[in-house]
Amino acid sequence: MCCESKRRFLLLYATQKGQAKAIAEEIWQQAGAHGLEADMHCMSEMDKYNLETEKDPVVIVISTTGTGDPPDTARKFVKKIQDKSLPPDHFAHLQYGLLGLGDSEYMFFCNGGRTVDRRLQELGAQHFYDTGLADDCVGLELVVDPWIDGLWLALREALQLQKEKEGMNNAVDAVSSSLSTAPHAVHELKLSSELQNLKLEDEGARGSDILSHKVDDINLVAPARDTEPSLVHSVPPVSQSALNIPALPPEYIEVEFQDTQGENPHLSSLISEGTTFEVPVTKAVQLTREDAIKTALLLELDIADTAFEYQPGDAFCVICPNNVSEVEKLLHILGLSEKGDDFVCVKVKQGTKKKGASRPQHIPERSTLKFILTWCLEIRAIPKKAFLRALVECTSDVGEKRRLQELCSRQGASDYTCFIRDSNVCLLDLLRAFPSCKPSLSLLIEHLPKLQARSYSVSSSNLYQPGRLCFVFNVVEFPTGPSRPVSRKGVCTGWLAELVAPLLHPSKSSLGTKGESSSPEKISIFPRPNNAFHLPADPSVPFVMVGPGTGISPFIGFLQHRQKLREQHTDWEFGETWLFFGCRHQDRDYLFKQLQCFLESGTLTHLKVCFSRDSSTAEVAPPKYVQDVLRLCAKEVARVLLKERGYFYVCGDKKHMADDVSDAVVDILSMEMEADKLEAMKILAMLREAKRYLQDVWS
Ligand code: FAD
């Protein structure tokens, strides 16, 4: 899009799951109200912008994926700017502001943004605005909202500076001159808030319900006896505040109901990441005892008749549907129960005000309504504030309307965090709590994100079990709570658990137990690329594996592979192998007791286990966690890593575990090398860089 020269800025986004794009769109939209115009492009559209010649300020919104990689759409860009032959003043002409998105549950928080930021700095580019790093773990909006608020003033100043630089001393254009100083800008922001409040009141007045902030009306929201806020009740000061609420996102989707004739698209058409394979589940084993806190299942897939290939340590993705009864409930609430099997045609609404509006790629042009709700939309997603804002318009009850407004307002930010985000509230929970809210199907398509395939680490070796792929997972449980009257299971793990229920034999507790079945249940999977979490190429190199809980999963694949190699190549030299495993109770959730077999065969040289909740009568309390056991083996770990140039692998489902383990390794290195902590941290960083310290961590 071409914009009037001096009010223009370039807006680039690189998105993996759509969040960076949504934020860029928000910036694009707000820009107009600030007298600016954003020339917005996906970072991958490198033919549409040119940073080498860019004179206007550049705003970059970029997310992070995998273990700290930039999103796929930024790969080409990152490769280009990382060209070592570029001179240090390559981007000296460039002014930019960057907003990185990440999740501090993962290692290398916001690394996608940090990588681009660092490199742009190295190449001489200047910040016109401080970098923002938003954390999905606590709520992106905590950083995103204030970052966007501050962006406008910074942009105007950058544009002003640019004009001055170009020697244009005559009066700047109306917008930048009137808004180029802080007091003006603050005034303007305040003004726009007031306008927003006015607009809200107008809207209320236009409808049948008059929205007011008077205390009398608060009773509609919070009965006098309710002194505590909840999802549906507010208390002062929120309940009495004038609200700054986000602008109403423009509608852009149109849904046309057709007949019931035809076939739904194949699931593979929903995936852009590569080929999908539909494979039978041949075995299911419950690895935990019934009284364990979590239920861990191992599934075996038959991949013999497919071209699916993997190495131990790889992860792959499972395409999963939403829960059938939740889809039914949603259809009921939408008033479309009778139309579930009707084909719908999804199009962009004519004359929409949304910039660059296009049909979301995850929604087929034509499919049944049930197909869309089952396979395409993440109906469990935590509703974003923009969605809440749009839901306000579909809510007739005045009290409910006000509460939804509060939840998406700046004043209600902590209520949003507490009652929506931290409570893992989904659309169905909201619709149950706000019964007069009746959204349209098109609104759901506009606001619900793509139903993502879930990743799992392979827990087998293709050498050891040709034609088979195993994986292990904990069934995620969401207990009931004030905002959720019914407990739920994770979308994918709940579905898989239900799917394989007939295959599960009661009281299975180890891999060796038979669970074979001729069940024809099939699931669709596809490979997950870009993984360095593999066995050392040289089998004589020793390695340490740390995998508490289901984190042990890829190491079973490593050990199976190693066992087979030892049988096949009796003349090869094999390095020693260490495995550190931990769980709560030895007799309830020790997932793979047959590790003993690997130990007996010599494939596993050292097995160190610990149980965090078992009581002990020993005089000296045994170590509880893997990092405690690691410390007890400090000398050996240091020897493997430093003297023998070995590898260190960490896998598990908690960020804290990975941090605790790396802290232990720093302590070990510092102690054994008699070096200070900083020196030990540098060594660990070098090991990471050399890909000899590898992590596969998920939340
Ligand atoms: P969802 O419905 O997506 O719910 C999970 C979400 O809910 C998470 O965001 C979590 O933070 C949150 N949550 C979980 N429990 C609660 C609770 N009680 N209350 C509130 N919120 C909660 N998982 C494995 O089990 N085994 C593996 O081998 C494995 N390997 C992975 C490899 C990679 C590379 C990655 C990225 C992830 C891996 N995972 C693995 C995680 C897996 O992809 C899924 O995230 C997990 O199985 C949950 O999926 P779900 O659809 O069942 O849960």
mmCIF file of N, CA and C in Angstrom, residues 4-81:
data_model
loop_
_atom_site.group_PDB
_atom_site.id
_atom_site.type_symbol
_atom_site.label_atom_id
_atom_site.label_comp_id
_atom_site.label_asym_id
_atom_site.label_seq_id
_atom_site.Cartn_x
_atom_site.Cartn_y
_atom_site.Cartn_z
ATOM 1 N N GLU A 4 1.020 8.575 1.791
ATOM 2 C CA GLU A 4 1.537 9.939 1.654
ATOM 3 C C GLU A 4 2.882 10.019 2.368
ATOM 4 N N SER A 5 3.901 10.608 1.697
ATOM 5 C CA SER A 5 5.270 10.342 2.108
ATOM 6 C C SER A 5 5.575 10.562 3.600
ATOM 7 N N LYS A 6 5.437 11.759 4.144
ATOM 8 C CA LYS A 6 6.015 11.995 5.460
ATOM 9 C C LYS A 6 5.184 11.492 6.626
ATOM 10 N N ARG A 7 4.047 10.984 6.380
ATOM 11 C CA ARG A 7 3.275 10.417 7.498
ATOM 12 C C ARG A 7 3.326 8.904 7.478
ATOM 13 N N ARG A 8 4.085 8.406 6.569
ATOM 14 C CA ARG A 8 4.123 6.959 6.391
ATOM 15 C C ARG A 8 5.194 6.326 7.290
ATOM 16 N N PHE A 9 4.915 5.128 7.748
ATOM 17 C CA PHE A 9 5.992 4.308 8.311
ATOM 18 C C PHE A 9 5.804 2.899 7.803
ATOM 19 N N LEU A 10 6.912 2.174 7.803
ATOM 20 C CA LEU A 10 6.865 0.796 7.306
ATOM 21 C C LEU A 10 6.598 -0.124 8.493
ATOM 22 N N LEU A 11 5.642 -1.016 8.334
ATOM 23 C CA LEU A 11 5.269 -1.919 9.424
ATOM 24 C C LEU A 11 5.478 -3.355 8.948
ATOM 25 N N LEU A 12 6.434 -4.043 9.567
ATOM 26 C CA LEU A 12 6.712 -5.423 9.169
ATOM 27 C C LEU A 12 6.327 -6.365 10.303
ATOM 28 N N TYR A 13 5.742 -7.494 9.955
ATOM 29 C CA TYR A 13 5.463 -8.484 10.989
ATOM 30 C C TYR A 13 5.933 -9.854 10.520
ATOM 31 N N ALA A 14 6.338 -10.660 11.484
ATOM 32 C CA ALA A 14 6.685 -12.056 11.186
ATOM 33 C C ALA A 14 5.976 -12.896 12.226
ATOM 34 N N THR A 15 5.084 -13.715 11.765
ATOM 35 C CA THR A 15 4.175 -14.393 12.686
ATOM 36 C C THR A 15 4.273 -15.897 12.512
ATOM 37 N N GLN A 16 4.049 -16.633 13.571
ATOM 38 C CA GLN A 16 3.997 -18.094 13.436
ATOM 39 C C GLN A 16 2.562 -18.563 13.627
ATOM 40 N N LYS A 17 1.937 -18.080 14.700
ATOM 41 C CA LYS A 17 0.571 -18.534 14.984
ATOM 42 C C LYS A 17 -0.451 -17.420 14.787
ATOM 43 N N GLY A 18 -0.026 -16.293 14.237
ATOM 44 C CA GLY A 18 -0.981 -15.230 13.934
ATOM 45 C C GLY A 18 -0.982 -14.081 14.930
ATOM 46 N N GLN A 19 -0.274 -14.244 16.082
ATOM 47 C CA GLN A 19 -0.345 -13.180 17.084
ATOM 48 C C GLN A 19 0.370 -11.911 16.626
ATOM 49 N N ALA A 20 1.577 -12.089 16.063
ATOM 50 C CA ALA A 20 2.328 -10.909 15.611
ATOM 51 C C ALA A 20 1.537 -10.198 14.520
ATOM 52 N N LYS A 21 0.878 -10.990 13.676
ATOM 53 C CA LYS A 21 0.093 -10.385 12.593
ATOM 54 C C LYS A 21 -1.077 -9.588 13.192
ATOM 55 N N ALA A 22 -1.754 -10.193 14.176
ATOM 56 C CA ALA A 22 -2.905 -9.510 14.781
ATOM 57 C C ALA A 22 -2.457 -8.199 15.435
ATOM 58 N N ILE A 23 -1.286 -8.227 16.071
ATOM 59 C CA ILE A 23 -0.801 -7.006 16.732
ATOM 60 C C ILE A 23 -0.427 -5.963 15.677
ATOM 61 N N ALA A 24 0.202 -6.421 14.592
ATOM 62 C CA ALA A 24 0.553 -5.483 13.520
ATOM 63 C C ALA A 24 -0.726 -4.862 12.949
ATOM 64 N N GLU A 25 -1.752 -5.687 12.810
ATOM 65 C CA GLU A 25 -3.013 -5.159 12.277
ATOM 66 C C GLU A 25 -3.611 -4.117 13.216
ATOM 67 N N GLU A 26 -3.452 -4.379 14.508
ATOM 68 C CA GLU A 26 -3.939 -3.418 15.513
ATOM 69 C C GLU A 26 -3.184 -2.087 15.350
ATOM 70 N N ILE A 27 -1.858 -2.192 15.160
ATOM 71 C CA ILE A 27 -1.048 -0.975 14.984
ATOM 72 C C ILE A 27 -1.495 -0.255 13.707
ATOM 73 N N TRP A 28 -1.679 -1.064 12.667
ATOM 74 C CA TRP A 28 -2.102 -0.489 11.380
ATOM 75 C C TRP A 28 -3.399 0.301 11.554
ATOM 76 N N GLN A 29 -4.286 -0.339 12.302
ATOM 77 C CA GLN A 29 -5.597 0.266 12.480
ATOM 78 C C GLN A 29 -5.537 1.545 13.315
ATOM 79 N N GLN A 30 -4.768 1.476 14.404
ATOM 80 C CA GLN A 30 -4.664 2.659 15.277
ATOM 81 C C GLN A 30 -3.938 3.806 14.585
ATOM 82 N N ALA A 31 -3.056 3.464 13.654
ATOM 83 C CA ALA A 31 -2.224 4.492 13.018
ATOM 84 C C ALA A 31 -3.091 5.611 12.444
ATOM 85 N N GLY A 32 -4.184 5.220 11.804
ATOM 86 C CA GLY A 32 -5.063 6.197 11.169
ATOM 87 C C GLY A 32 -5.524 7.255 12.163
ATOM 88 N N ALA A 33 -5.924 6.796 13.366
ATOM 89 C CA ALA A 33 -6.426 7.728 14.380
ATOM 90 C C ALA A 33 -5.333 8.686 14.843
ATOM 91 N N HIS A 34 -4.080 8.327 14.575
ATOM 92 C CA HIS A 34 -2.965 9.191 14.989
ATOM 93 C C HIS A 34 -2.401 9.982 13.809
ATOM 94 N N GLY A 35 -3.159 9.992 12.731
ATOM 95 C CA GLY A 35 -2.740 10.771 11.574
ATOM 96 C C GLY A 35 -1.563 10.169 10.836
ATOM 97 N N LEU A 36 -1.368 8.875 11.002
ATOM 98 C CA LEU A 36 -0.227 8.217 10.357
ATOM 99 C C LEU A 36 -0.732 7.079 9.490
ATOM 100 N N GLU A 37 0.112 6.640 8.604
ATOM 101 C CA GLU A 37 -0.302 5.523 7.772
ATOM 102 C C GLU A 37 0.787 4.452 7.756
ATOM 103 N N ALA A 38 0.366 3.243 8.048
ATOM 104 C CA ALA A 38 1.342 2.145 8.104
ATOM 105 C C ALA A 38 1.335 1.396 6.783
ATOM 106 N N ASP A 39 2.520 1.224 6.245
ATOM 107 C CA ASP A 39 2.667 0.430 5.026
ATOM 108 C C ASP A 39 3.021 -0.982 5.515
ATOM 109 N N MET A 40 2.004 -1.829 5.648
ATOM 110 C CA MET A 40 2.190 -3.091 6.378
ATOM 111 C C MET A 40 2.471 -4.280 5.454
ATOM 112 N N HIS A 41 3.475 -5.059 5.820
ATOM 113 C CA HIS A 41 3.791 -6.265 5.048
ATOM 114 C C HIS A 41 4.264 -7.369 5.966
ATOM 115 N N CYS A 42 4.011 -8.582 5.515
ATOM 116 C CA CYS A 42 4.626 -9.726 6.189
ATOM 117 C C CYS A 42 6.105 -9.678 5.823
ATOM 118 N N MET A 43 6.962 -10.010 6.776
ATOM 119 C CA MET A 43 8.410 -9.935 6.554
ATOM 120 C C MET A 43 8.864 -10.780 5.363
ATOM 121 N N SER A 44 8.089 -11.827 5.085
ATOM 122 C CA SER A 44 8.488 -12.724 3.988
ATOM 123 C C SER A 44 8.246 -12.097 2.608
ATOM 124 N N GLU A 45 7.428 -11.028 2.566
ATOM 125 C CA GLU A 45 7.127 -10.399 1.269
ATOM 126 C C GLU A 45 8.241 -9.418 0.905
ATOM 127 N N MET A 46 9.417 -9.972 0.680
ATOM 128 C CA MET A 46 10.595 -9.109 0.550
ATOM 129 C C MET A 46 10.621 -8.301 -0.747
ATOM 130 N N ASP A 47 9.734 -8.644 -1.656
ATOM 131 C CA ASP A 47 9.662 -7.848 -2.888
ATOM 132 C C ASP A 47 8.831 -6.580 -2.681
ATOM 133 N N LYS A 48 8.164 -6.488 -1.503
ATOM 134 C CA LYS A 48 7.263 -5.349 -1.303
ATOM 135 C C LYS A 48 7.877 -4.228 -0.467
ATOM 136 N N TYR A 49 9.043 -4.473 0.089
ATOM 137 C CA TYR A 49 9.717 -3.415 0.852
ATOM 138 C C TYR A 49 11.218 -3.577 0.665
ATOM 139 N N ASN A 50 11.950 -2.516 0.992
ATOM 140 C CA ASN A 50 13.392 -2.587 0.811
ATOM 141 C C ASN A 50 14.075 -1.791 1.923
ATOM 142 N N LEU A 51 14.602 -2.506 2.898
ATOM 143 C CA LEU A 51 15.205 -1.814 4.043
ATOM 144 C C LEU A 51 16.475 -1.064 3.636
ATOM 145 N N GLU A 52 17.103 -1.523 2.563
ATOM 146 C CA GLU A 52 18.343 -0.876 2.104
ATOM 147 C C GLU A 52 18.093 0.586 1.712
ATOM 148 N N THR A 53 16.884 0.849 1.215
ATOM 149 C CA THR A 53 16.591 2.215 0.759
ATOM 150 C C THR A 53 15.508 2.887 1.611
ATOM 151 N N GLU A 54 15.086 2.220 2.668
ATOM 152 C CA GLU A 54 13.961 2.726 3.461
ATOM 153 C C GLU A 54 14.344 3.991 4.231
ATOM 154 N N LYS A 55 13.563 5.041 4.046
ATOM 155 C CA LYS A 55 13.882 6.305 4.738
ATOM 156 C C LYS A 55 12.947 6.536 5.919
ATOM 157 N N ASP A 56 11.751 5.995 5.830
ATOM 158 C CA ASP A 56 10.775 6.219 6.901
ATOM 159 C C ASP A 56 11.055 5.271 8.069
ATOM 160 N N PRO A 57 10.534 5.611 9.251
ATOM 161 C CA PRO A 57 10.739 4.707 10.391
ATOM 162 C C PRO A 57 10.124 3.325 10.111
ATOM 163 N N VAL A 58 10.745 2.324 10.692
ATOM 164 C CA VAL A 58 10.269 0.949 10.490
ATOM 165 C C VAL A 58 9.826 0.385 11.839
ATOM 166 N N VAL A 59 8.657 -0.205 11.853
ATOM 167 C CA VAL A 59 8.160 -0.859 13.066
ATOM 168 C C VAL A 59 8.112 -2.358 12.772
ATOM 169 N N ILE A 60 8.706 -3.139 13.669
ATOM 170 C CA ILE A 60 8.784 -4.588 13.436
ATOM 171 C C ILE A 60 8.090 -5.313 14.596
ATOM 172 N N VAL A 61 7.186 -6.214 14.249
ATOM 173 C CA VAL A 61 6.563 -7.066 15.273
ATOM 174 C C VAL A 61 6.919 -8.498 14.900
ATOM 175 N N ILE A 62 7.590 -9.180 15.795
ATOM 176 C CA ILE A 62 8.111 -10.501 15.423
ATOM 177 C C ILE A 62 7.981 -11.474 16.589
ATOM 178 N N SER A 63 7.513 -12.661 16.290
ATOM 179 C CA SER A 63 7.342 -13.655 17.351
ATOM 180 C C SER A 63 8.534 -14.609 17.373
ATOM 181 N N THR A 64 8.438 -15.590 18.232
ATOM 182 C CA THR A 64 9.512 -16.578 18.396
ATOM 183 C C THR A 64 8.878 -17.948 18.339
ATOM 184 N N THR A 65 9.580 -18.884 17.760
ATOM 185 C CA THR A 65 9.020 -20.230 17.675
ATOM 186 C C THR A 65 10.085 -21.249 18.062
ATOM 187 N N GLY A 66 9.652 -22.496 18.179
ATOM 188 C CA GLY A 66 10.578 -23.589 18.493
ATOM 189 C C GLY A 66 11.448 -23.240 19.684
ATOM 190 N N THR A 67 12.743 -23.583 19.607
ATOM 191 C CA THR A 67 13.632 -23.225 20.712
ATOM 192 C C THR A 67 14.335 -21.909 20.390
ATOM 193 N N GLY A 68 13.545 -20.860 20.313
ATOM 194 C CA GLY A 68 14.121 -19.527 20.130
ATOM 195 C C GLY A 68 14.382 -19.137 18.695
ATOM 196 N N ASP A 69 13.729 -19.788 17.758
ATOM 197 C CA ASP A 69 13.933 -19.413 16.356
ATOM 198 C C ASP A 69 12.954 -18.317 15.966
ATOM 199 N N PRO A 70 13.359 -17.517 14.951
ATOM 200 C CA PRO A 70 12.373 -16.594 14.399
ATOM 201 C C PRO A 70 11.314 -17.409 13.667
ATOM 202 N N PRO A 71 10.119 -16.854 13.464
ATOM 203 C CA PRO A 71 9.089 -17.626 12.753
ATOM 204 C C PRO A 71 9.514 -17.955 11.326
ATOM 205 N N ASP A 72 8.874 -18.947 10.752
ATOM 206 C CA ASP A 72 9.233 -19.366 9.385
ATOM 207 C C ASP A 72 9.198 -18.187 8.416
ATOM 208 N N THR A 73 8.224 -17.279 8.626
ATOM 209 C CA THR A 73 8.070 -16.166 7.687
ATOM 210 C C THR A 73 9.205 -15.147 7.799
ATOM 211 N N ALA A 74 10.069 -15.304 8.822
ATOM 212 C CA ALA A 74 11.187 -14.352 8.965
ATOM 213 C C ALA A 74 12.511 -14.985 8.534
ATOM 214 N N ARG A 75 12.465 -16.256 8.209
ATOM 215 C CA ARG A 75 13.730 -16.970 7.957
ATOM 216 C C ARG A 75 14.582 -16.309 6.884
ATOM 217 N N LYS A 76 13.922 -16.006 5.737
ATOM 218 C CA LYS A 76 14.681 -15.432 4.606
ATOM 219 C C LYS A 76 15.280 -14.087 5.001
ATOM 220 N N PHE A 77 14.467 -13.303 5.701
ATOM 221 C CA PHE A 77 14.899 -11.974 6.129
ATOM 222 C C PHE A 77 16.118 -12.092 7.051
ATOM 223 N N VAL A 78 15.994 -12.992 8.027
ATOM 224 C CA VAL A 78 17.076 -13.143 9.005
ATOM 225 C C VAL A 78 18.353 -13.615 8.302
ATOM 226 N N LYS A 79 18.175 -14.549 7.377
ATOM 227 C CA LYS A 79 19.333 -15.054 6.644
ATOM 228 C C LYS A 79 20.014 -13.895 5.898
ATOM 229 N N LYS A 80 19.175 -13.068 5.323
ATOM 230 C CA LYS A 80 19.711 -11.956 4.523
ATOM 231 C C LYS A 80 20.499 -10.976 5.404
ATOM 232 N N ILE A 81 19.932 -10.612 6.553
ATOM 233 C CA ILE A 81 20.646 -9.609 7.359
ATOM 234 C C ILE A 81 21.832 -10.235 8.100
#
